Short mmCIF file of C-alpha atoms in Angstrom, two decimals:
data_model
loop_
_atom_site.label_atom_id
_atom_site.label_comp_id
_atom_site.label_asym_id
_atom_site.label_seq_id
_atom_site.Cartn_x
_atom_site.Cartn_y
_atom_site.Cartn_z
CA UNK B 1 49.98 136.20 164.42
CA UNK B 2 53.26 136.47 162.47
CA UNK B 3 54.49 133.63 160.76
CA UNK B 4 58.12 132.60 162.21
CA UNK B 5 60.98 132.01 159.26
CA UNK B 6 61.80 128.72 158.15
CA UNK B 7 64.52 127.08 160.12
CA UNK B 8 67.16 127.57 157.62
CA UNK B 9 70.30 127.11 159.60
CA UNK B 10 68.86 123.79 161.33
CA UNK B 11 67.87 122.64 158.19
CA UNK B 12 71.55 123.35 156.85
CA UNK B 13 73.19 122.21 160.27
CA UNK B 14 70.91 118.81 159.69
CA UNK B 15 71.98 118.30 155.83
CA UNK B 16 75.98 119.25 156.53
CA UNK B 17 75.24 116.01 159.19
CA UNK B 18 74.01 113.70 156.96
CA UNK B 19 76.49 114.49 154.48
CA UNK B 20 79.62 114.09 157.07
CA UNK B 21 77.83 110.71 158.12
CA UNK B 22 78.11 109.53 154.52
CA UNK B 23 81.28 110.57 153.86
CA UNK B 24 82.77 109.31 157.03
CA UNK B 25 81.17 105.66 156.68
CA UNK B 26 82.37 105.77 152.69
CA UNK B 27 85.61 106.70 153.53
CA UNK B 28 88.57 103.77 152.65
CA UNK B 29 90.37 102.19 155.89
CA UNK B 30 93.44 101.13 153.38
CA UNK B 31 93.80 104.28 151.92
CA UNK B 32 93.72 105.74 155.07
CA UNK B 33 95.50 103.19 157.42
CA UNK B 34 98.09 105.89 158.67
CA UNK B 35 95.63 108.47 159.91
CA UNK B 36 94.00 106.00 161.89
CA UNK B 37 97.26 104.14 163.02
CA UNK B 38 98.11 107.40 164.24
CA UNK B 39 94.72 107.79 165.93
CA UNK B 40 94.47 104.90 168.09
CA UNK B 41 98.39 105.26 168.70
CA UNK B 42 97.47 108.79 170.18
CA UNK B 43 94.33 108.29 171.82
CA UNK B 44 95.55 104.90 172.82
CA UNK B 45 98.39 106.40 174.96
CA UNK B 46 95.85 108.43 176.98
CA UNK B 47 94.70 104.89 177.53
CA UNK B 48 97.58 103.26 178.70
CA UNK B 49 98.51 106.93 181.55
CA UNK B 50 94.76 106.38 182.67
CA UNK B 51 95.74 102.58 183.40
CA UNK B 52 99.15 103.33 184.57
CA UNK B 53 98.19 106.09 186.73
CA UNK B 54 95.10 103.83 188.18
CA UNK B 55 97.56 100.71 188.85
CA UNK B 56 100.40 102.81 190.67
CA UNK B 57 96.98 104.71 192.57
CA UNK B 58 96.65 101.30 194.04
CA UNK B 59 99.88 99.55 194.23
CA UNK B 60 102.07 101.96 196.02
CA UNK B 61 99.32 102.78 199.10
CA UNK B 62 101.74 101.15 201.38
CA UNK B 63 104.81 103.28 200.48
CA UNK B 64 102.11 106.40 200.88
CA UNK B 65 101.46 104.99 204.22
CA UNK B 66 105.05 104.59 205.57
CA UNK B 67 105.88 108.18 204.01
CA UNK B 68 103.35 110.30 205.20
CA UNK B 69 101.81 107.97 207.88
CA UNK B 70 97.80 107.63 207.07
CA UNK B 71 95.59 105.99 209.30
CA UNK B 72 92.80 103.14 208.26
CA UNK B 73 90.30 106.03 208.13
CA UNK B 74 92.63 107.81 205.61
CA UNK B 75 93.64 105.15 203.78
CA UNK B 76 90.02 104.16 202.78
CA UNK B 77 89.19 107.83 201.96
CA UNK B 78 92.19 107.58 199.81
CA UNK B 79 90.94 104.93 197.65
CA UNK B 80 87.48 106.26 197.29
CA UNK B 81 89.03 109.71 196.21
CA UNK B 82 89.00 108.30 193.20
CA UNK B 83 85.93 107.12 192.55
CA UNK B 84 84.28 110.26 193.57
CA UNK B 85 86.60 112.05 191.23
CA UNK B 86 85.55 109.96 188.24
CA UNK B 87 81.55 110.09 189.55
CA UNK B 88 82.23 113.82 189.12
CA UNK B 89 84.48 114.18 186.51
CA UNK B 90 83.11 111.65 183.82
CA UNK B 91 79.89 113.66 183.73
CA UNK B 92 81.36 116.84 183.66
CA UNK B 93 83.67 115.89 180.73
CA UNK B 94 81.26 114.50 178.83
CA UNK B 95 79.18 117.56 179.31
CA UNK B 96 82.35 119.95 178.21
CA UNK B 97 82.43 117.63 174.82
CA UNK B 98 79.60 118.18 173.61
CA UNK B 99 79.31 121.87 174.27
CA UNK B 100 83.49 122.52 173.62
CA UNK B 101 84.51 119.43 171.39
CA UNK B 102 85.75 116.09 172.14
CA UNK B 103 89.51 116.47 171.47
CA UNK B 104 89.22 119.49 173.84
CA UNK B 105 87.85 117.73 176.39
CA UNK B 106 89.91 114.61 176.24
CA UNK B 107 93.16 116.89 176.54
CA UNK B 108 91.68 118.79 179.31
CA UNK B 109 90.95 115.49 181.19
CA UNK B 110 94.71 114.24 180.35
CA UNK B 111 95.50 117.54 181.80
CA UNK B 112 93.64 117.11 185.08
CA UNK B 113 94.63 113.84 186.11
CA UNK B 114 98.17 114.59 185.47
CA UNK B 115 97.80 117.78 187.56
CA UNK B 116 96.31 115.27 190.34
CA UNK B 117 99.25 113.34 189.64
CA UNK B 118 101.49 116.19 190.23
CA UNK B 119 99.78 117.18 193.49
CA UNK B 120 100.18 114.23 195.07
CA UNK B 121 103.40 114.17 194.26
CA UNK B 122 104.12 116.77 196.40
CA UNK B 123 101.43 116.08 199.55
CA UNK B 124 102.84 116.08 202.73
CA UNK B 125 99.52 115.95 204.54
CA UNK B 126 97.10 112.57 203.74
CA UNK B 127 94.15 115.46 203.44
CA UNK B 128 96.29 117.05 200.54
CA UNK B 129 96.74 113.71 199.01
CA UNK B 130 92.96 112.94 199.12
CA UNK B 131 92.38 115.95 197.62
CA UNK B 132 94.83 115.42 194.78
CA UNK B 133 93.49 111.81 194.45
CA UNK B 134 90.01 113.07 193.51
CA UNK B 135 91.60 115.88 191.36
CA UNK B 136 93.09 112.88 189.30
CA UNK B 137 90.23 110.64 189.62
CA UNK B 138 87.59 113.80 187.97
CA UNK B 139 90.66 114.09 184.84
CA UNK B 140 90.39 109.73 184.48
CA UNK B 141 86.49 109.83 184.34
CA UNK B 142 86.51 112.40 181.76
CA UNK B 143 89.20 110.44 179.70
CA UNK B 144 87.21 107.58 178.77
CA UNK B 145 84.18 108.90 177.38
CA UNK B 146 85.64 111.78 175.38
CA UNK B 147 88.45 108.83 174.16
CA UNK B 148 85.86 106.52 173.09
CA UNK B 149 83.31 109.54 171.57
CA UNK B 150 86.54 110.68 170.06
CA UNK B 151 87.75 107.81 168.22
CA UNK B 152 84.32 106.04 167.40
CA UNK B 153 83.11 109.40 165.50
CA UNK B 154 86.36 110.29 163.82
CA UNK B 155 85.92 106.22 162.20
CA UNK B 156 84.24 104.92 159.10
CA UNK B 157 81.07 102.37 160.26
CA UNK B 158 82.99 99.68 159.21
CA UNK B 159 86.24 100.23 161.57
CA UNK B 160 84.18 101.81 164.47
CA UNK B 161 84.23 98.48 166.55
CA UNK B 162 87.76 97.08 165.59
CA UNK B 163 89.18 100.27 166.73
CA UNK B 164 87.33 100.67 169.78
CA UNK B 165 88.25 97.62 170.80
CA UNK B 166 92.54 98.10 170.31
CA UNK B 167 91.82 101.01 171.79
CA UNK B 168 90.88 99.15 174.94
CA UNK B 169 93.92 96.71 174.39
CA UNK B 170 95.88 100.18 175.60
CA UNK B 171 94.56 99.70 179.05
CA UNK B 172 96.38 96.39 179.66
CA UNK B 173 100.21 97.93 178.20
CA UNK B 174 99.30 101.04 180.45
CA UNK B 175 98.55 98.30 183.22
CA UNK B 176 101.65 96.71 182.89
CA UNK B 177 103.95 99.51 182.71
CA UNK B 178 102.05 100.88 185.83
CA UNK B 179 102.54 97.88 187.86
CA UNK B 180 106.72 97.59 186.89
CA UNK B 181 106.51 101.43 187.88
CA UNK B 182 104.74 100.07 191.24
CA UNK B 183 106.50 97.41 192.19
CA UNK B 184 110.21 97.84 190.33
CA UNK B 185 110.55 101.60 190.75
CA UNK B 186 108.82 103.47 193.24
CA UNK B 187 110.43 100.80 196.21
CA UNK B 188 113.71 101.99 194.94
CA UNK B 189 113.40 105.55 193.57
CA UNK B 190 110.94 106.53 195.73
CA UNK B 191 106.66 106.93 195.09
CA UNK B 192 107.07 110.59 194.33
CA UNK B 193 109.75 110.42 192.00
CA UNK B 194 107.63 107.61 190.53
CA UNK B 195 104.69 109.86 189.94
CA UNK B 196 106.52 112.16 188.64
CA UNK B 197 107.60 110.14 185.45
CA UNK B 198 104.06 109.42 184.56
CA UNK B 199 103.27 113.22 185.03
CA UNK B 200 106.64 113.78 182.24
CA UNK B 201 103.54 112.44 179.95
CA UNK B 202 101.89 116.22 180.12
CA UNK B 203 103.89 116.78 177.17
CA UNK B 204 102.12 114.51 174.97
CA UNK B 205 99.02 116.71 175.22
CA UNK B 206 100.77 118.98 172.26
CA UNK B 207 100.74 115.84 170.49
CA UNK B 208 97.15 115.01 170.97
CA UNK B 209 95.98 118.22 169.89
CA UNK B 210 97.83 118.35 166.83
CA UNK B 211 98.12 115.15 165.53
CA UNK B 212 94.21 114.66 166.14
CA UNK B 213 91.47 116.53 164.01
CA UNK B 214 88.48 117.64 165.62
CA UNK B 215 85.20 115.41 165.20
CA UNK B 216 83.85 116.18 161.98
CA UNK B 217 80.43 114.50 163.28
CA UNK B 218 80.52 117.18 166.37
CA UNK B 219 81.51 119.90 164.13
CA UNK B 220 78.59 119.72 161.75
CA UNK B 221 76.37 119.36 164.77
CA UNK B 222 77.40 122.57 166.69
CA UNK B 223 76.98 124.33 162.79
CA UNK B 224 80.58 124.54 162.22
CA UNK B 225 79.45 123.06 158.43
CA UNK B 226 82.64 124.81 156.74
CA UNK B 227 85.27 123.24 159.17
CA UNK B 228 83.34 119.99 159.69
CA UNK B 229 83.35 119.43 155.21
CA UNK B 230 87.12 119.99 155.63
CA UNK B 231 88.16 118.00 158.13
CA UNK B 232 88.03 114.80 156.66
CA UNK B 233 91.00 116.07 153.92
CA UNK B 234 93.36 116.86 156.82
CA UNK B 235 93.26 113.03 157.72
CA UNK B 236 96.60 112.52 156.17
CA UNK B 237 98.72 115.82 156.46
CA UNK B 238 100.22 115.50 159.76
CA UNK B 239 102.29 112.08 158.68
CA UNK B 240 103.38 114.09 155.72
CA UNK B 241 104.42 117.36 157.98
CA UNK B 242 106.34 114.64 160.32
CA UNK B 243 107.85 112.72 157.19
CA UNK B 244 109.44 115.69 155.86
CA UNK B 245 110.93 117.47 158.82
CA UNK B 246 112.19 113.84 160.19
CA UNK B 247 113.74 113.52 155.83
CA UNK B 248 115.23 116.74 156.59
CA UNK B 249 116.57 116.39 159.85
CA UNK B 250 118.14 112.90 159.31
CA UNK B 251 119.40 114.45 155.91
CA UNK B 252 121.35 117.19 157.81
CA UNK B 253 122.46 115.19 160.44
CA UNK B 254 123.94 112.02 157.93
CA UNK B 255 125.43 114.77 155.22
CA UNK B 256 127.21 116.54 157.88
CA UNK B 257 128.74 113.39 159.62
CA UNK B 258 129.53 111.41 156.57
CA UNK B 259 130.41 114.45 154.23
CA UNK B 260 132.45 116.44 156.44
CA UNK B 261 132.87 114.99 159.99
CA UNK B 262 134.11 111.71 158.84
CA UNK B 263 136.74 112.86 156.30
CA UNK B 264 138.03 115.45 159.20
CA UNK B 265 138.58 112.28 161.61
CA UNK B 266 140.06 109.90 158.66
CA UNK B 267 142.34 113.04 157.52
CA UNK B 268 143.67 112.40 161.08
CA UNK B 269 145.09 108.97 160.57
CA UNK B 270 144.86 108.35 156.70
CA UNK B 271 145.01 110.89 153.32
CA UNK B 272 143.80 114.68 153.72
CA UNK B 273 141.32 115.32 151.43
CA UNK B 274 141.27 118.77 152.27
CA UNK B 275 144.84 119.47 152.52
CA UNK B 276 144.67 121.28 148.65
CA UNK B 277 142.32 122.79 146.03
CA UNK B 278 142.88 119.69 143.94
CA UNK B 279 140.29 118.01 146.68
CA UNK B 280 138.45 120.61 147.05
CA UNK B 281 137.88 120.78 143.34
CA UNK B 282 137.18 116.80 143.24
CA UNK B 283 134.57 116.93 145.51
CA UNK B 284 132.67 119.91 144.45
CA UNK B 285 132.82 118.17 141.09
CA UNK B 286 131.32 115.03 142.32
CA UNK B 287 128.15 116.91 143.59
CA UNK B 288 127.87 117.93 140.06
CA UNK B 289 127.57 114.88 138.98
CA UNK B 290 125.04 113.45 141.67
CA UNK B 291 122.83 116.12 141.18
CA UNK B 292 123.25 115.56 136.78
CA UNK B 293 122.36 111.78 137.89
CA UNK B 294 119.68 112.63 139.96
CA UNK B 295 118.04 114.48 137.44
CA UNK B 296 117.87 111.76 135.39
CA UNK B 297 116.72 109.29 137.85
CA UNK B 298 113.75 111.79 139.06
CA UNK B 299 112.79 111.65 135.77
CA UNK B 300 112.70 107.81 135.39
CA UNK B 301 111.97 106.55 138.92
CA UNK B 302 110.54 109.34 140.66
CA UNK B 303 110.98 110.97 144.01
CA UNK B 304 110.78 108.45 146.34
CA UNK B 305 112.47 105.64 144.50
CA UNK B 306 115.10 108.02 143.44
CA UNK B 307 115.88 108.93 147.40
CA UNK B 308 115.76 105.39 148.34
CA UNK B 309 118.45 104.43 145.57
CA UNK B 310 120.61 107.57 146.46
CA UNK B 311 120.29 106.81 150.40
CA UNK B 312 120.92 102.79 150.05
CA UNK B 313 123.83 103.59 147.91
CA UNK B 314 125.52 106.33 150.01
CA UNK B 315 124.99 103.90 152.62
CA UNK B 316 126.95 101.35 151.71
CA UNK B 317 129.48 103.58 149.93
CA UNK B 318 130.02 104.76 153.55
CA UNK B 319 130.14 101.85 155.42
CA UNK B 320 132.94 100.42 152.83
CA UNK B 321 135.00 103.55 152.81
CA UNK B 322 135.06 103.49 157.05
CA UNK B 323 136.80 99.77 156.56
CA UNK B 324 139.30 100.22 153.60
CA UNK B 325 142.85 101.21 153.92
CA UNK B 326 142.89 105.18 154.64
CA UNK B 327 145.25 105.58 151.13
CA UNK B 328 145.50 108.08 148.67
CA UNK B 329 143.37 106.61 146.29
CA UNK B 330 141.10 104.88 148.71
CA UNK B 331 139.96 108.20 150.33
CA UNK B 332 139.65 110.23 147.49
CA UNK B 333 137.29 107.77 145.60
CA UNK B 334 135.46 106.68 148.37
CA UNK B 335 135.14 110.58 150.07
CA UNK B 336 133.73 111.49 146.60
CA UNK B 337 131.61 108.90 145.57
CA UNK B 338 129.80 109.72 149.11
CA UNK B 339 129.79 113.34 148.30
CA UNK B 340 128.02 112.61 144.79
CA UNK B 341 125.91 110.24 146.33
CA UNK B 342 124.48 112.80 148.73
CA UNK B 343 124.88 115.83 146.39
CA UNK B 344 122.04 113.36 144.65
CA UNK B 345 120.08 112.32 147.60
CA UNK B 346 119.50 116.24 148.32
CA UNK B 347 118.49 117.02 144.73
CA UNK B 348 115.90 114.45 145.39
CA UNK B 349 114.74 115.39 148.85
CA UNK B 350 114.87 119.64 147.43
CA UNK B 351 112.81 118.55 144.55
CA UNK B 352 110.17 116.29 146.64
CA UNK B 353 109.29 119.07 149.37
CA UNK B 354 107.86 121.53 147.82
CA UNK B 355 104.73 119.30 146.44
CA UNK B 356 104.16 118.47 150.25
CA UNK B 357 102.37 121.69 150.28
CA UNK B 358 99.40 123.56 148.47
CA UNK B 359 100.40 126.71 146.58
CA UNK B 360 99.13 129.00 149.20
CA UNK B 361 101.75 127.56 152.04
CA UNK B 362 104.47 125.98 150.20
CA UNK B 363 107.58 128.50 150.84
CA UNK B 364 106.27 128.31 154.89
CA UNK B 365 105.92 124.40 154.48
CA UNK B 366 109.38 124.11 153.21
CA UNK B 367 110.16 127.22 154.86
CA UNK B 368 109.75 125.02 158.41
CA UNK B 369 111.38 121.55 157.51
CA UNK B 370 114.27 123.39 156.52
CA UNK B 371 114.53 125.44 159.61
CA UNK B 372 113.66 122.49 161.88
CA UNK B 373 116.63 120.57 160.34
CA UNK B 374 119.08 123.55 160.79
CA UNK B 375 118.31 122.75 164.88
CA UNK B 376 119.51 119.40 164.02
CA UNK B 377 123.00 120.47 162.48
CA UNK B 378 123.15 122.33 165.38
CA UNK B 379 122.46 119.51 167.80
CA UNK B 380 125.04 117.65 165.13
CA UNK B 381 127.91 119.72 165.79
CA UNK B 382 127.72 119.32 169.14
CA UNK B 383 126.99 115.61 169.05
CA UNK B 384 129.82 114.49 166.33
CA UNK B 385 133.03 115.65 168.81
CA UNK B 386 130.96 113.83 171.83
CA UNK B 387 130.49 110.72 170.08
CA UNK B 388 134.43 110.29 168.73
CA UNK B 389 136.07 112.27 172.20
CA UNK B 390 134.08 111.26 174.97
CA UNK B 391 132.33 108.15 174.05
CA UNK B 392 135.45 107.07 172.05
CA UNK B 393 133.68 105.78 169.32
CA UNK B 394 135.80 104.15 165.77
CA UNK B 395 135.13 106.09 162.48
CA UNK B 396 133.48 102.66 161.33
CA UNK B 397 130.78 102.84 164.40
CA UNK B 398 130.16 106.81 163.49
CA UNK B 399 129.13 105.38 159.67
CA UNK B 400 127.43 102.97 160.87
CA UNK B 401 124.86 105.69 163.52
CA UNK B 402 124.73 107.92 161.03
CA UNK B 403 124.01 105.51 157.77
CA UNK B 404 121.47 103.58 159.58
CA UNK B 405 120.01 107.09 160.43
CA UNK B 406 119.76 107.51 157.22
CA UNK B 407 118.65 104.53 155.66
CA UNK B 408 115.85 104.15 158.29
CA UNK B 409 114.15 107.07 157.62
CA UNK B 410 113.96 106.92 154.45
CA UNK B 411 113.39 103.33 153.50
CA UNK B 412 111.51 102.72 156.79
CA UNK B 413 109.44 105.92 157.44
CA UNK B 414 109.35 108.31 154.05
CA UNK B 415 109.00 105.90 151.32
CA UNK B 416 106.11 104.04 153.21
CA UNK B 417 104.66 107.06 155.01
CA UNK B 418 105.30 110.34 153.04
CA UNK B 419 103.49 111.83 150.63
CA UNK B 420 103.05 110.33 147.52
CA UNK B 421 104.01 113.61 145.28
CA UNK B 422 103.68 113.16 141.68
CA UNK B 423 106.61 113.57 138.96
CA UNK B 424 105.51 116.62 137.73
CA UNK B 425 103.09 119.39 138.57
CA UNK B 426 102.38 120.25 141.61
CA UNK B 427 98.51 118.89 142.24
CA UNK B 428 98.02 117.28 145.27
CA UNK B 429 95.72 115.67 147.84
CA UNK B 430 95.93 119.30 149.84
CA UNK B 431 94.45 121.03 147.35
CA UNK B 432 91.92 118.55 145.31
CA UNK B 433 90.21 117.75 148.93
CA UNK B 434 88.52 121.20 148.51
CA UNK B 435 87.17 119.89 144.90
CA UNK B 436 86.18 116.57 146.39
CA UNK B 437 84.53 118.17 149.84
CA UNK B 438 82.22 120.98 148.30
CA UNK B 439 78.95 119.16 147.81
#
């Protein structure tokens, strides 16, 4: 009898396992506090449509009845719909994540009970709207286990419990907003139109699927060794992704305002910068000197300390300029003290992006946050005239929007939650995880 071959791709399936296990378990929850921040945020919002959509299932029967005029008979089939749904659905889900993944499953479950959502939205008949009920009810039963599976495998041993757990605290925010939705809005907007917000949540599925890895457990199971090893270095990378574009699109968006827009409006009422070369000359020489200072303080301080000192000052610089007298002298030392200022805070942001990236995408990764931000000048030029013309807003209240803008995202989002790109070089935590991963 021949002899069969030694199982060599269980065997290698079984040791990529143990290793994922171990790495998993060993893996920091301070170092990585924003991936999983982000994780139960995500896959707690799921969490909070499944309770919403459950709470409004059961709170708004009455305005169902008076709509489309269900019997007793109906009414109680309505109510089981769900049930059955789930009975079928959870099952069936949990069957599609092991074989297809959990994060696919979870989104296709979000999917379905929306879709559910949607179609009884527009039921005119109560056999339609049972229908659509169980539709929902098969997309909430799948929800929760893939949710749970999902989160639970993606977290070290120590965390698995805590986050499980605020996971489940989702269910009573979702349970709230559903019952305002129930018994504030649908009475006066109508049950349909009701629905209808919660099935606006749809679009969140893009977020789920990319802000959410894969399990690395269920990818070493299935054999997927090579993508299951990686996985665990692409914990952080979608925070940095969202850091930069947000940098860059607040960056556009305050330059354009307080560098050009604003001067426009105060050369209305006050001194015209523009109104000869001399100003032009002045303030093209001030951005020589922000970007001269910047150098210096990149050097010293670093990238993110360096933005946060350019973005503070400019800032305030701003806000001062917006309430001094509109003069001669009071325009053209405030107007270019804000254009070295940001001349400066874009030498730091130009010189931080490109070590967002690993050598092979960098141009594309800086490629995209500058193209993303060139939406938001767009948006800006269309949004500066509104703001002064048809909401009548002061110069001072523009600096103020468009400062805080600033300030906020880069003292409250990139210096806490962007990547932490060293002074020189260009090695970073995208490219050692491939050093750290290989066994």
């Amino acid at each position: 009898m021949p002899t069969l071959p030694p199982p060599k791709v269980f065997c290698r399936s079984t040791t990529a396992l143990e290793t994922i296990h171990q790495r998993l378990d060993a893996l920091d929850a301070a170092d990585l506090s924003a991936f999983y921040g982000r994780l139960l945020v995500l896959t707690g919002f799921s969490w909070a449509v499944r309770t919403a959509e459950l709470v409004l299932f059961t709170f708004t029967r009455d305005l169902i009845d008076s709509d489309i005029g269900m019997g007793t008979t109906a009414l109680q089939t309505l109510g089981m719909g769900e049930f059955v749904g789930a009975a079928i659905g959870g099952p069936l889900f949990g069957y599609l994540a092991d074989y297809r993944g959990r994060r696919l499953a979870l989104l296709l479950a979000m999917a379905l009970s929306l879709a559910g959502l949607a179609l009884s939205a527009i039921a005119t008949r109560d056999y339609i709207l049972i229908i659509a009920r169980i539709v929902a009810g098969a997309g909430l039963g799948g929800e929760l286990p893939a949710a749970i599976v999902l989160v639970q495998e993606l977290s070290p041993k120590s965390m698995r419990g805590h986050l499980v757990a605020c996971l489940e605290a989702f269910g009573g925010i979702g349970g709230i907003v559903g019952a305002a939705l129930a018994f504030e809005l649908a009475p006066q907007f109508g049950w349909r139109n009701t629905y209808w917000i919660i099935c606006a949540c749809g679009l969140y599925t893009a977020a789920l699927r990319f802000g959410i890895p894969e399990s690395p457990r269920w990818l070493a199971s299935v054999g997927r060794e090579d993508e299951a090893l990686k996985a665990p270095s692409t914990f952080d990378k979608p925070v940095h992704t969202l850091a930069l574009w947000t940098l860059w699109s607040a960056m556009t968006l305050s330059s354009y305002a307080l560098g050009v827009y604003v001067p426009t409006l105060i050369s209305m009422s006050g001194f015209n910068m523009y109104e000869g070369w001399v100003g032009i000359v002045l303030l093209h020489g001030s951005q020589i000197v922000g970007c001269i200072l910047a150098s210096r303080l990149l050097r010293a301080r670093g990238h993110k300390q360096a933005l946060a000192c350019f973005a503070t000052l400019v800032s305030i610089v701003a806000i001062i300029l917006s309430y001094a007298p509109w003069n001669c002298a009071a325009v053209v030392v405030g107007t270019c003290s804000v254009s070295l200022l940001l001349a400066g805070a874009w030498s730091c942001v130009l010189a931080y992006s490109p070590s967002n990236y690993r050598t092979a995408v960098r141009a594309r990764g800086v490629s995209y946050a500058f193209g993303f931000s060139r939406l938001a000048a767009a948006g800006g030029l269309l949004l500066y005239p509104h703001m002064f013309n048809v909401w009548l807003m002061s110069v001072s209240s523009i600096i103020w929007v468009f400062t805080g803008l600033l300030a906020a995202t880069v003292l409250g989002f990139v210096v806490p939650w962007g990547f932490n790109a060293p002074n020189y070089g260009y090695c970073s935590i995208h490219e050692a995880p491939q050093l750290e991963i290989d066994p």
